[in-house]
PDB file of C-alpha atoms and ligand atoms in Angstrom:
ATOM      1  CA  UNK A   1     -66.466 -30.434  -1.135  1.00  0.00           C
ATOM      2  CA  UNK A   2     -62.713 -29.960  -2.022  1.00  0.00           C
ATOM      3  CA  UNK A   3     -59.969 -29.741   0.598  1.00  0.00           C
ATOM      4  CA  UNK A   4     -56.364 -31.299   1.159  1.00  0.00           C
ATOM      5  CA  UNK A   5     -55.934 -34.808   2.703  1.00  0.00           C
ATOM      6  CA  UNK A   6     -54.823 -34.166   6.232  1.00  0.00           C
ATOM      7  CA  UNK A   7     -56.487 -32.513   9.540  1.00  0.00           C
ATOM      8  CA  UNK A   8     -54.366 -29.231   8.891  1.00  0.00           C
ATOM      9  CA  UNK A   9     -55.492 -29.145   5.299  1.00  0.00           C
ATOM     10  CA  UNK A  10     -58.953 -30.454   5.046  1.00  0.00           C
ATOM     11  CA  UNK A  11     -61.855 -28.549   4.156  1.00  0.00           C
ATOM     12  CA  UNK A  12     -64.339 -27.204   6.904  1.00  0.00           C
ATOM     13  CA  UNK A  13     -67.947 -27.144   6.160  1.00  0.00           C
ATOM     14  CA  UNK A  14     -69.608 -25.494   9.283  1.00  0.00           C
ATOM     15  CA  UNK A  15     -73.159 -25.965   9.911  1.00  0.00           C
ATOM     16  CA  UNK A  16     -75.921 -24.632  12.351  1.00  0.00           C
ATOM     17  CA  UNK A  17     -76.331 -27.586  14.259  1.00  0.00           C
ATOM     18  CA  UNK A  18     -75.926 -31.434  14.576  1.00  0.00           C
ATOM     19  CA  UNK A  19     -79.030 -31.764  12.355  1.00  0.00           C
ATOM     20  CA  UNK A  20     -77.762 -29.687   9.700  1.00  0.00           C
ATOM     21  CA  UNK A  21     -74.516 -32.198   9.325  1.00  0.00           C
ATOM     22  CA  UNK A  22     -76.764 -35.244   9.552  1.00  0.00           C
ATOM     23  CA  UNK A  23     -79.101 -34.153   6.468  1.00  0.00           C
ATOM     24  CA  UNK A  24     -75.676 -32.603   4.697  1.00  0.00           C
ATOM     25  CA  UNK A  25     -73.673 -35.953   5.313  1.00  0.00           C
ATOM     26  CA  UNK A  26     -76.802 -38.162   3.869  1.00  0.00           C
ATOM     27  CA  UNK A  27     -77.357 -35.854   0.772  1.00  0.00           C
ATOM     28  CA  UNK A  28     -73.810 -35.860   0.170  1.00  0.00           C
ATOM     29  CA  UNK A  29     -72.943 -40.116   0.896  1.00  0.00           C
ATOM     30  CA  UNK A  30     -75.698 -40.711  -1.136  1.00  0.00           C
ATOM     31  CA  UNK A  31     -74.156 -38.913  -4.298  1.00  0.00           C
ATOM     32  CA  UNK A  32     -71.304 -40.237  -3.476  1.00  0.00           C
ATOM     33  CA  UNK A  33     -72.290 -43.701  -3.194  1.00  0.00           C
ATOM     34  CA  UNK A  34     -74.521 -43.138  -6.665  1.00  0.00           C
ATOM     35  CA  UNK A  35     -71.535 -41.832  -8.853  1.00  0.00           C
ATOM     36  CA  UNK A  36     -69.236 -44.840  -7.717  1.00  0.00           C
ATOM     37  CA  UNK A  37     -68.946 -47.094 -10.821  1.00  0.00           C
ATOM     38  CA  UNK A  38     -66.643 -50.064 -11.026  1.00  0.00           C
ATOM     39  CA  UNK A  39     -67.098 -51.675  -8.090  1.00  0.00           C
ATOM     40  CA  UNK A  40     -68.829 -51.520  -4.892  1.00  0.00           C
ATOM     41  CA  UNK A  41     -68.921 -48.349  -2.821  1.00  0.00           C
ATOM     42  CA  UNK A  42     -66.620 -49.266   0.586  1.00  0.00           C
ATOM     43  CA  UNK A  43     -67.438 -47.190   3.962  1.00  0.00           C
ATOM     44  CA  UNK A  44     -66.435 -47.280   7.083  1.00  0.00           C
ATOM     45  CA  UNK A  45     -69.273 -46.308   9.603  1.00  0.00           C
ATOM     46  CA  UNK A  46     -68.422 -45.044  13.307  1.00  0.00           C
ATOM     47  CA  UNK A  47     -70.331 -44.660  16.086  1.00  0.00           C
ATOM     48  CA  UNK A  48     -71.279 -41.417  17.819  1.00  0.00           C
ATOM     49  CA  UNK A  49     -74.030 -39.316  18.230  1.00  0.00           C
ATOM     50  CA  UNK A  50     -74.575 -37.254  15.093  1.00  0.00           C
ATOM     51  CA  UNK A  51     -73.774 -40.605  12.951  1.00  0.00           C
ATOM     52  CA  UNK A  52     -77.023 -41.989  14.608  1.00  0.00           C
ATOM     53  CA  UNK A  53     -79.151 -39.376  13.147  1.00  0.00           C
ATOM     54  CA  UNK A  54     -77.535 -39.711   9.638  1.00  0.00           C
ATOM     55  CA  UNK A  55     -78.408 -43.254   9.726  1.00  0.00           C
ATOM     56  CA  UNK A  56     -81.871 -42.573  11.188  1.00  0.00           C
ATOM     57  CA  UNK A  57     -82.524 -40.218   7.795  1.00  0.00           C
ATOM     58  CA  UNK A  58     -80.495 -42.382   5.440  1.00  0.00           C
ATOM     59  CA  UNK A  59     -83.285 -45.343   6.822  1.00  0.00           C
ATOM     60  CA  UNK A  60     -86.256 -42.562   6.124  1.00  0.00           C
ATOM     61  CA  UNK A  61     -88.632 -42.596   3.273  1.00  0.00           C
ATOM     62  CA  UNK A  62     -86.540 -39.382   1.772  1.00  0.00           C
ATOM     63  CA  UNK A  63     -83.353 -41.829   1.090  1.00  0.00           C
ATOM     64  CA  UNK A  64     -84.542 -45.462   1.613  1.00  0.00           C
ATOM     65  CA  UNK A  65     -85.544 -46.169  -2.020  1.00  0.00           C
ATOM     66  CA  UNK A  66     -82.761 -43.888  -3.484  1.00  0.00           C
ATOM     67  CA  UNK A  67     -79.556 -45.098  -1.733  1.00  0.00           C
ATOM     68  CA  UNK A  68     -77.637 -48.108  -3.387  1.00  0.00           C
ATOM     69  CA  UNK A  69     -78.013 -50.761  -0.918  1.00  0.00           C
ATOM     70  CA  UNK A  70     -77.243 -53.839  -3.149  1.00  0.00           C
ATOM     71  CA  UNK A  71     -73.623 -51.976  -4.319  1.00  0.00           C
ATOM     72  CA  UNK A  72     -72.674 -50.550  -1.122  1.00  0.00           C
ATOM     73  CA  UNK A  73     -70.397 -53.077   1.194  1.00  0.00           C
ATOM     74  CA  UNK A  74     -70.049 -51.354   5.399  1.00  0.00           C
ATOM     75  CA  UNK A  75     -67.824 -52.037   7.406  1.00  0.00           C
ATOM     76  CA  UNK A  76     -66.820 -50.346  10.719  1.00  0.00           C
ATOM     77  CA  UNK A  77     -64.096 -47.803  12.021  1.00  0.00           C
ATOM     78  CA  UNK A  78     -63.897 -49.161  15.290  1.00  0.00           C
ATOM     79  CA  UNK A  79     -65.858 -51.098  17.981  1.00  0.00           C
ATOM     80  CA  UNK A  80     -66.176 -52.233  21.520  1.00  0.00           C
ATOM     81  CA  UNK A  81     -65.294 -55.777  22.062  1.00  0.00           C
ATOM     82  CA  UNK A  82     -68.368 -56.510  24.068  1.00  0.00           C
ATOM     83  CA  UNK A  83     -71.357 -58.459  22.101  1.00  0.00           C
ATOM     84  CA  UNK A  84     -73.438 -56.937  19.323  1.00  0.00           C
ATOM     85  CA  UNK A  85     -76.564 -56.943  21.749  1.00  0.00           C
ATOM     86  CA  UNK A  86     -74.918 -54.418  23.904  1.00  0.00           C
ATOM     87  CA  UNK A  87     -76.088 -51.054  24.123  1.00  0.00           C
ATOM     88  CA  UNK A  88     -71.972 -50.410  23.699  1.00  0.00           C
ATOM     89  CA  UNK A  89     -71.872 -51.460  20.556  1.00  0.00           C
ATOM     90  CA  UNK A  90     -71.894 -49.572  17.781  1.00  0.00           C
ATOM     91  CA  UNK A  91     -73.130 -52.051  15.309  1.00  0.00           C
ATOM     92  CA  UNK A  92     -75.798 -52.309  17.705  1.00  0.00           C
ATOM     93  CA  UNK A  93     -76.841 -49.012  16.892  1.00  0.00           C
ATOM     94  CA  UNK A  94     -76.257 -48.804  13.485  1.00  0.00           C
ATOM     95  CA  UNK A  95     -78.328 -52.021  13.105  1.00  0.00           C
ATOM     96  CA  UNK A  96     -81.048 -50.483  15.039  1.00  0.00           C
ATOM     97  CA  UNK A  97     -81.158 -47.577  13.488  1.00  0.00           C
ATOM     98  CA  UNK A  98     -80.191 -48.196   9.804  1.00  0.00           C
ATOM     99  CA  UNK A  99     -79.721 -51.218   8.850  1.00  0.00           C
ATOM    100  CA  UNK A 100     -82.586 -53.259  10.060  1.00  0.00           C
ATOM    101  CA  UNK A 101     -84.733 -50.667   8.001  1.00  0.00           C
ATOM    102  CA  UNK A 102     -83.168 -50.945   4.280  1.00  0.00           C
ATOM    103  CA  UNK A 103     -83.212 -53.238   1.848  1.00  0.00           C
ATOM    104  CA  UNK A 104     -79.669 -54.188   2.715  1.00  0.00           C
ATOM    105  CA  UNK A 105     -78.391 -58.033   1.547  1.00  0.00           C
ATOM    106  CA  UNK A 106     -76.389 -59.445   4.564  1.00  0.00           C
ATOM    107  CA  UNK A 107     -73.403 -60.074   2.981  1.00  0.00           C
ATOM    108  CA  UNK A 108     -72.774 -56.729   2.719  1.00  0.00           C
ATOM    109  CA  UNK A 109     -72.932 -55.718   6.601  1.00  0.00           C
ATOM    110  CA  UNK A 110     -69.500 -56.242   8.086  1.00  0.00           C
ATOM    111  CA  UNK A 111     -69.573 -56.115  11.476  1.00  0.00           C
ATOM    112  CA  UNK A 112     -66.158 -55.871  13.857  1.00  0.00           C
ATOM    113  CA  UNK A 113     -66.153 -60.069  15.332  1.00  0.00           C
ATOM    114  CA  UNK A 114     -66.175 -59.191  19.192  1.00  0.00           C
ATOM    115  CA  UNK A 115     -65.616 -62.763  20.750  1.00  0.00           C
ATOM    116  CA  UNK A 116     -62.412 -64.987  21.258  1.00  0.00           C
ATOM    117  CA  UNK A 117     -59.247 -63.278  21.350  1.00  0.00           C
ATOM    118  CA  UNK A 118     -59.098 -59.531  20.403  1.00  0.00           C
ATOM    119  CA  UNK A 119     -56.034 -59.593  17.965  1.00  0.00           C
ATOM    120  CA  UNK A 120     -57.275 -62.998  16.493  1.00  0.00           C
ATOM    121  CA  UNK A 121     -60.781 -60.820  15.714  1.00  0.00           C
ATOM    122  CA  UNK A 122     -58.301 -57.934  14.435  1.00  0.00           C
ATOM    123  CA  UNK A 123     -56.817 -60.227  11.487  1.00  0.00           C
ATOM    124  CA  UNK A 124     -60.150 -61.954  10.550  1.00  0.00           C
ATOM    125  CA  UNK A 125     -61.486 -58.264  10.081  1.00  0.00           C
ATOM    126  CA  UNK A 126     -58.525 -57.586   7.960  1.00  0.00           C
ATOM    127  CA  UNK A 127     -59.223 -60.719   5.933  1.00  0.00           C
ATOM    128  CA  UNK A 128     -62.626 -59.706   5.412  1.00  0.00           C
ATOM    129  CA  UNK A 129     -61.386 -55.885   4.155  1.00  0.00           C
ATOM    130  CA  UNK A 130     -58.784 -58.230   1.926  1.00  0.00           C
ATOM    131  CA  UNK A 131     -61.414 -60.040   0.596  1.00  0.00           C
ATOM    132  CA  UNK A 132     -63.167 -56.973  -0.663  1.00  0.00           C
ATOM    133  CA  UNK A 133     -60.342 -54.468  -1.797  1.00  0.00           C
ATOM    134  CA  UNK A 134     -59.033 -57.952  -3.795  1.00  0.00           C
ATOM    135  CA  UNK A 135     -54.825 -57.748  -1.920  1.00  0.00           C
ATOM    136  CA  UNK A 136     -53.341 -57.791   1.049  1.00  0.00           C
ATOM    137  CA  UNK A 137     -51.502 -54.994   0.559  1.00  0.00           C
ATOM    138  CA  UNK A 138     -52.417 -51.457   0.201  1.00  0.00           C
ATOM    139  CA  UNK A 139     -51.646 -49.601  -2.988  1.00  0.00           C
ATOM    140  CA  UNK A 140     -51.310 -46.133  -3.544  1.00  0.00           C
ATOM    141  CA  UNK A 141     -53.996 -44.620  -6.316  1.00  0.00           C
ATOM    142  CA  UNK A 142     -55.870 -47.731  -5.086  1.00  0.00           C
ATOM    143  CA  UNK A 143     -58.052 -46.997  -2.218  1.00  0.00           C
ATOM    144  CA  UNK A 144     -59.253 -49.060   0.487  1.00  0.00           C
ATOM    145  CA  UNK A 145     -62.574 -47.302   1.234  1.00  0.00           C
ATOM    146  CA  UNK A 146     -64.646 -44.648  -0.489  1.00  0.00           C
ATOM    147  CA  UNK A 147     -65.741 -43.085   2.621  1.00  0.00           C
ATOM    148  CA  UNK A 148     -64.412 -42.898   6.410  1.00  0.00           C
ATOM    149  CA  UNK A 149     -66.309 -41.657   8.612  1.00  0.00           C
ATOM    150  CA  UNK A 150     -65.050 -40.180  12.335  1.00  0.00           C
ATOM    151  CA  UNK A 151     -65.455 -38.252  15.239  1.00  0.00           C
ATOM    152  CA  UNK A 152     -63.553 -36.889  17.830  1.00  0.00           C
ATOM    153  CA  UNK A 153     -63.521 -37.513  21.527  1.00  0.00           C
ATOM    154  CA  UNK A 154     -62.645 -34.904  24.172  1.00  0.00           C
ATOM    155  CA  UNK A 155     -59.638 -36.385  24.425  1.00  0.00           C
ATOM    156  CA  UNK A 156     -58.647 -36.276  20.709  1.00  0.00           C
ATOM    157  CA  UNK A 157     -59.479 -40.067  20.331  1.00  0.00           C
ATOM    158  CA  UNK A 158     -60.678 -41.133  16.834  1.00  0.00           C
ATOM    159  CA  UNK A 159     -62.032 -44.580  15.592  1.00  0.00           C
ATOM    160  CA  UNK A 160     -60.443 -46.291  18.815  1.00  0.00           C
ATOM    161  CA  UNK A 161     -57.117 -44.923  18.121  1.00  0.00           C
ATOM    162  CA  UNK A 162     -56.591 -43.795  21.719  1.00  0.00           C
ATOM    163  CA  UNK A 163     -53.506 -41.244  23.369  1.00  0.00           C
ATOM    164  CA  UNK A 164     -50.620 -43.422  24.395  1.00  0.00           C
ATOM    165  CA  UNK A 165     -51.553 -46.360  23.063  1.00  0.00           C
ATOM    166  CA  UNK A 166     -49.493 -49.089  20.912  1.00  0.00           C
ATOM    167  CA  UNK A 167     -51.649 -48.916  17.849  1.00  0.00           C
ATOM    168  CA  UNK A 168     -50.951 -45.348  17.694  1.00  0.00           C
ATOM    169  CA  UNK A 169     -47.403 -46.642  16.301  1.00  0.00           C
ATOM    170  CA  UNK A 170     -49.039 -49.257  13.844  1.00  0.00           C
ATOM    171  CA  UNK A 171     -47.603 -49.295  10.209  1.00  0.00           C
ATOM    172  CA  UNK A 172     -48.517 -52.336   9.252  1.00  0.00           C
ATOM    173  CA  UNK A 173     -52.018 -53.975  10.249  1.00  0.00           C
ATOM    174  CA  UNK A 174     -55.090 -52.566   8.877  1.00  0.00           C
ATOM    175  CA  UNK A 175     -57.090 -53.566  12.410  1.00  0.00           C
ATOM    176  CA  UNK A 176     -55.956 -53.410  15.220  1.00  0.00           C
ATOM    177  CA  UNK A 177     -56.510 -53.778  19.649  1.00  0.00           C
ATOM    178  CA  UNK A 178     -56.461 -51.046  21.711  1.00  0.00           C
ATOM    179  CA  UNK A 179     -57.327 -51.010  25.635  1.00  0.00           C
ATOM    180  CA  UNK A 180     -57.930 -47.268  26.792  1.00  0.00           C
ATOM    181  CA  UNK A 181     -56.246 -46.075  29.647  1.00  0.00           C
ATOM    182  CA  UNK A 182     -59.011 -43.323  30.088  1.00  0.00           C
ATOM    183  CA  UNK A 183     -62.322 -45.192  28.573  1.00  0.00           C
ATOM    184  CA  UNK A 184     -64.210 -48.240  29.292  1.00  0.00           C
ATOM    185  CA  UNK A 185     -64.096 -51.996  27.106  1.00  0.00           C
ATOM    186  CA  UNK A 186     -60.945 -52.780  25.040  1.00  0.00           C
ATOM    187  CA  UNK A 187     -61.450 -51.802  20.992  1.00  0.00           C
ATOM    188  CA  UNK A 188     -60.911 -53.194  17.440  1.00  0.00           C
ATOM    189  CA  UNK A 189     -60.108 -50.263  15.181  1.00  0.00           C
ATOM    190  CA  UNK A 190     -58.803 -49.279  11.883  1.00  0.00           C
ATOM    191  CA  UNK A 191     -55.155 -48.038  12.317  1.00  0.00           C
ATOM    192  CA  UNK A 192     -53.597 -44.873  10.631  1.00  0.00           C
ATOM    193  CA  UNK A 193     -52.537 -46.856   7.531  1.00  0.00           C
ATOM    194  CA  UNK A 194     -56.142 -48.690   6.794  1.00  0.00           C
ATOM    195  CA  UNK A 195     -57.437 -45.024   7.236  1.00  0.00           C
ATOM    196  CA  UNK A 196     -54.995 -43.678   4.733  1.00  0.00           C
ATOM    197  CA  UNK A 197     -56.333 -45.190   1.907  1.00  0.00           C
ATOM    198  CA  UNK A 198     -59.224 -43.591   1.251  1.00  0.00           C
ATOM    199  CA  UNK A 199     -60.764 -41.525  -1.555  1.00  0.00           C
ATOM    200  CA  UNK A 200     -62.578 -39.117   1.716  1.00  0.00           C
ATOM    201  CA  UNK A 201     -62.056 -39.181   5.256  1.00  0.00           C
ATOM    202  CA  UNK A 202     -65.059 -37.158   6.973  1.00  0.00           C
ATOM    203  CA  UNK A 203     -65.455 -36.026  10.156  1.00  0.00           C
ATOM    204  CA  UNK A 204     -68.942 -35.439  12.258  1.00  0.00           C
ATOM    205  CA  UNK A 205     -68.635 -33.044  14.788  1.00  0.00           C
ATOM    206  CA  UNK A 206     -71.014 -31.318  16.730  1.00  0.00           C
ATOM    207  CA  UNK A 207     -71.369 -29.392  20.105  1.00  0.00           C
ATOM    208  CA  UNK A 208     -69.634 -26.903  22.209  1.00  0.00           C
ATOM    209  CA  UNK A 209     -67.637 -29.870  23.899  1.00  0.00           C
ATOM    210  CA  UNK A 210     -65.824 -30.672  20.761  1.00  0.00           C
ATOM    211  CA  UNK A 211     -64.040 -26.788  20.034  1.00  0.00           C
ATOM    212  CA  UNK A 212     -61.169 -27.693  22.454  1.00  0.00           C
ATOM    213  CA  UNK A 213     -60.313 -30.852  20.784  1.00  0.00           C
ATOM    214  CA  UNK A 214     -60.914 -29.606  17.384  1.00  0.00           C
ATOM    215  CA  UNK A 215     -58.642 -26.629  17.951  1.00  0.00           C
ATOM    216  CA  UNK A 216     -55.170 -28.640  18.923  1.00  0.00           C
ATOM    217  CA  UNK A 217     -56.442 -31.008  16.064  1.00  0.00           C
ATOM    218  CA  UNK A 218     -56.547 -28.637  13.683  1.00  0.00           C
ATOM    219  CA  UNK A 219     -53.421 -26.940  14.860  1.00  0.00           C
ATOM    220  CA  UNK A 220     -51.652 -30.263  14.383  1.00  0.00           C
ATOM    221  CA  UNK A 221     -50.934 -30.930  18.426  1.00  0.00           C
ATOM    222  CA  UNK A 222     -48.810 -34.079  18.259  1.00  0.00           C
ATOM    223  CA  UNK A 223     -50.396 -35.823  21.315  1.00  0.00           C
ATOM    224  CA  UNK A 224     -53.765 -35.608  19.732  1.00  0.00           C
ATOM    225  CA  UNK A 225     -54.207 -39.119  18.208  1.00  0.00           C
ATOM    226  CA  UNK A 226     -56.532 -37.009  15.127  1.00  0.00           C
ATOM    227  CA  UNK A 227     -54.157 -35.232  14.356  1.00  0.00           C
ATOM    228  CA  UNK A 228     -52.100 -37.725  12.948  1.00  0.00           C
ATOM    229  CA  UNK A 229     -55.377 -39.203  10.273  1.00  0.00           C
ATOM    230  CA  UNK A 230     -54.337 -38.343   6.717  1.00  0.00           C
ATOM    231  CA  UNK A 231     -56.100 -39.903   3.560  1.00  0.00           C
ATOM    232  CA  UNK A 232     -54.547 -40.034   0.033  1.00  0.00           C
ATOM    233  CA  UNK A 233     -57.752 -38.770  -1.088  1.00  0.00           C
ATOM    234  CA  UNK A 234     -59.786 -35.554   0.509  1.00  0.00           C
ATOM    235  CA  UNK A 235     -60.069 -34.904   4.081  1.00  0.00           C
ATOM    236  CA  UNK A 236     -63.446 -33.332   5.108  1.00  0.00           C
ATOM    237  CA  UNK A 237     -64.562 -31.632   8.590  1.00  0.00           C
ATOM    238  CA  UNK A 238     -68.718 -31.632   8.501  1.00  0.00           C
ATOM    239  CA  UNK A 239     -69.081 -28.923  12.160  1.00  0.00           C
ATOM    240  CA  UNK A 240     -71.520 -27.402  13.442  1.00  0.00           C
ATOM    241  CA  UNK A 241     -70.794 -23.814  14.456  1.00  0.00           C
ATOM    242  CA  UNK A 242     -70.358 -24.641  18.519  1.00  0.00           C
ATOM    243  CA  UNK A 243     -67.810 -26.866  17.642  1.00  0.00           C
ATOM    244  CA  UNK A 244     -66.039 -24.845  15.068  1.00  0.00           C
ATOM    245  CA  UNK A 245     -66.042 -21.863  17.825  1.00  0.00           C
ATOM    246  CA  UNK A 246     -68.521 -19.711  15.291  1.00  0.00           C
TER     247      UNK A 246
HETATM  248  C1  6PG B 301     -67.368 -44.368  18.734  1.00  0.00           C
HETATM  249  C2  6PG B 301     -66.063 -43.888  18.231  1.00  0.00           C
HETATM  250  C3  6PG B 301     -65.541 -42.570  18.712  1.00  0.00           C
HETATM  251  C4  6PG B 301     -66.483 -41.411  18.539  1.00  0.00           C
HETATM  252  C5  6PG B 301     -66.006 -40.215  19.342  1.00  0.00           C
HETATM  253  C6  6PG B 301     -66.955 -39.054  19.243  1.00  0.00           C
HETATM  254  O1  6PG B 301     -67.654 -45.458  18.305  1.00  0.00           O
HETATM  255  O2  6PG B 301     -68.028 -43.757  19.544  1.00  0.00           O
HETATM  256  O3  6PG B 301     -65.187 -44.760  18.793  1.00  0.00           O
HETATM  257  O4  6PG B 301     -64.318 -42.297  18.065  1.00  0.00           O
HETATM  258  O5  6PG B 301     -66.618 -41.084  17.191  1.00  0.00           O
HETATM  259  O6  6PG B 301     -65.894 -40.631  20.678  1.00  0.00           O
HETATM  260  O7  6PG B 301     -68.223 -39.446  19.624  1.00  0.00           O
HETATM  261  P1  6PG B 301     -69.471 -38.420  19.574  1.00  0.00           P
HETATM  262  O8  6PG B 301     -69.576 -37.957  18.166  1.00  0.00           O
HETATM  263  O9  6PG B 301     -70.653 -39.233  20.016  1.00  0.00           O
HETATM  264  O10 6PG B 301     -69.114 -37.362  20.534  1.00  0.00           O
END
């Protein structure tokens, strides 16, 4: 997949269905995660509905044995602030689904802190991603993560970068709060910048519900919070044909 590094620009790869992106997105993560050399391979999971079949297959006998476990690190675009045994949570799910089923080591499971103070369990998440890009500040040609993964919410929500809200105007922090004005449980997320640095930004979407949303996106409408995600590296939309109005 080639395409250009912002929602405008980025290369569409339309699919039949939500099934079709799941097996595309764990054929293609897996190669990806294969080729990286020099270090670990650095993703940012989300939550959603067609990420939890793509971890369902990448935890099946097909990709188990084959996906590099021991040199991949994951970490997390966003999550609830409610405990990990909530149904809420997404590393709840991604633990159930995934994790719990591969031969991952533990240190390489990053999951969002969700107790104490919110912006306190911002920065220790952005001294863990410190820890592992090796800086504490972001360098162009130098990226962050090999893979983000996103989705889109009806209201053009991404991660838990949510309309009207404060960490839309973050430049700085790599993590940040955010407390929805039209969605339940205040968030930790990964801010515009964090996202940035990326060699791909990928996004899952699937459904009829998704072709309004996907249309301002894509036309660049300001008051979308998506349509404001750019990567220095290649910006990807995996869609299935209801939500790419095919
Ligand atoms: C989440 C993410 C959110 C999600 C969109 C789309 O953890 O759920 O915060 O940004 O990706 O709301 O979700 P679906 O793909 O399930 O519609």
């Amino acid at each position: 997949m080639t395409g250009g590094n912002d929602v405008k620009t980025g290369a569409m790869v339309v699919l039949p269905d939500a099934e079709a992106i799941a097996q595309y997105m764990a054929k293609w993560l897996t190669e990806q995660a294969l080729a990286k050399k020099g270090g670990p391979f650095v993703i940012a999971l989300s939550g959603g509905s067609t990420p939890k079949r793509l971890y369902q297959i990448l935890a099946s006998d097909e990709y188990r044995d084959r996906f590099p476990w021991a040199n991949t690190q994951f970490f997390f675009g966003d999550e609830r602030f409610v405990p990990d045994s909530d149904p809420a949570s997404n590393y709840n799910m991604v633990e159930s689904e995934m994790l719990a089923h591969v031969p991952v080591p533990p240190a390489n499971v990053h999951p969002m802190p969700t107790s104490g103070d919110p912006a306190q369990a911002a920065a220790q998440y952005q001294t863990e991603l410190e820890k592992v890009y090796g800086g504490t500040v972001l360098e162009p040609g130098r990226p962050l993560f090999d893979v983000v993964m996103l989705g889109l919410g009806d209201n053009g929500h991404t991660a838990s970068l949510f309309p009207r809200q404060p960490v839309l105007r973050e430049k700085k922090l790599w993590v940040s709060t955010c407390v929805p004005d039209d969605a339940p449980h205040t968030r930790l997320t990964l801010t515009y910048p964090a996202i940035h640095s990326s060699r791909h930004v990928v996004f899952m979407l699937a459904g009829p519900a998704k072709r309004e949303a996907f249309a301002k996106v894509r036309a660049g409408d300001p008051a979308e919070p998506a349509s404001h995600i750019t990567t220095e590296g290649e910006l990807i939309w995996l869609m299935d044909k209801a939500a790419a109005g095919q």
